[in-house]
Structure formats: C-alpha cells, structure tokens
Amino acid sequence: MVVAEQPRPRRMRADARRNYERLLAAADAAFAAQGTDASLEEIARAAGVANGTLYGHFPTRQALLEALLRDRMGALAERAGELADAPSPSEGLRDWVYAAVEHTMRYRGLSTACLRALEDETSELYAACRGVLGAADRLVARARASGEVRADLTARDVFTLVGAVAWAGSEATREQADRLLGIALDGLRG
C-alpha cells in the first residue's frame, strides 16, 4: 500500500507573519479586556490590518481563539500530566483545577466557548478543548480510583465547575471566586 505524502504547510511571507502576530496580540488584549465576544473588526483595526486580512488568517472567531489558546491549552494539558503522579490524587486534581480556573479567567466567555466547542466536532476549538478534557479525565479517574473524590465525578463535571468559577470570578472579586472554588472542591471529596 502506498501512502500519499502530506503536503507541507507553506511558510508565511514575512509581512503575513507580522500581520498574524499583530492580530494575535490585538486579540489577546481585546479578549482580556472585553471577553471573547470582542469585536473582530476592532481587533483588525487595533492590529493595523484590514478585516479581510483578519478573516484570511482566521475565518471564524473560534479559529482566532484556537490560535491564541493553542499553547496555553497545551500547557494546561501538560500540567495535568505532571500532576498525574502527585502523591495524593485528589491534591493533584485540586492543583490542576486551580490552574485551569486561572487559565479560563484570562478571557471572559472562554468557558462558554469551550463548553460549546465540545458539542461541535467541527469547531476549531474542539481539539484543544477535548485535549484538556482528556487530560482532566486522567486526573479524575485516578482520584476516583483512590476513593479520595466522589465515585460519580466526571471530567466533564470538573470542566463545567472550572467554567462556573471562572464566570463567577469575572462577575465578583477574585477572593470570592477562590472561596467558591474551595467550597466546590470540598464537595467533591469521596
């Protein structure tokens, strides 16, 4: 059987690369300040490019979010891998949940975007959110097997909890969000 060779992705021209990087920087600032529903036209304007350039690089809002979050979500999944060998499975899960909330609070609306992406395999965010959910699943399974957390706890529960606390953190004080997270995590105990 002959396997067709995959075409190599074309390298971007220097000006296209600069535009791409400026768009990511403008999106990062806009999403941090205004949430993930920030105006794409304003992002293009802040980057100093035309709307067509933005849509040429990122055909959808989800594609822009995925490019912006790819490394951060990969790091979150890696952190779960590091915590998979924590002496206490529940403490490993707890540490990861705090890291996930910190990550999700960066952009108001991110938790909603990820939860929606998990229901839509065609979403550009699907793979990244699925990767984080899979990483959380390993931590949850280990904590369940140890008896340190509720036997019915799922990674989807944890993912939704992270989103709820991140939302609360955007609507209340950080201290209130941390308190809420502590209460919720206490409720997960087996």
Phi, psi and omega in degrees: 000132179261128179264128179291135179285133179287136177293144177285141176296140180288142175287143178283145171295159183300318181291324177293320178297317178298316178298317179301312180295320178294322177296318178296318179295317179294320178295318178302313181295316182292316181293325178292322183277321189243352183095175186287354176266011180304150182297125177292328178296320177293326177296315178299316181297316180295329179279348180077030179231165177282158177304322180299325178293317178301310183289337174293322178277320186228093185296338180223164175301319180296325178294321177294315177299317181298315179296320181292324187262351186311306182292319181295319179288326174297320178294324178293320177294320177298319179299321177298320178298320178295322183278352180297338179255015179299144180306321178250115180303322181289326177290323175299316178296316180300313179299320180293319180299318177299318178296321180293321178295316178303315179298313186289331180288347181303319181234117175300130180098352182295319181298319178296317179299318180290318179297321177293320181297326179295340178267356185227097183297345179273352180292140177297336179275348187305308185298316182294316180292322178296321178298318179292319179297319178297320178295319178295324181300320179295320178293317180296316181299318179294317180293322176295315182298329180281347183081008183278345177230168180306142182292338182262005181291136177239162176298325179296323175300314181295317179300317179292321176300315178303314180297319181295316180291322177298319177299313180300322179295332178277343182257341183231194178280160177298323179298319179295320178296317178297319179296314179300318179296318177300316178297314181297317180294325175299325180289347180275349184300145181279000000 
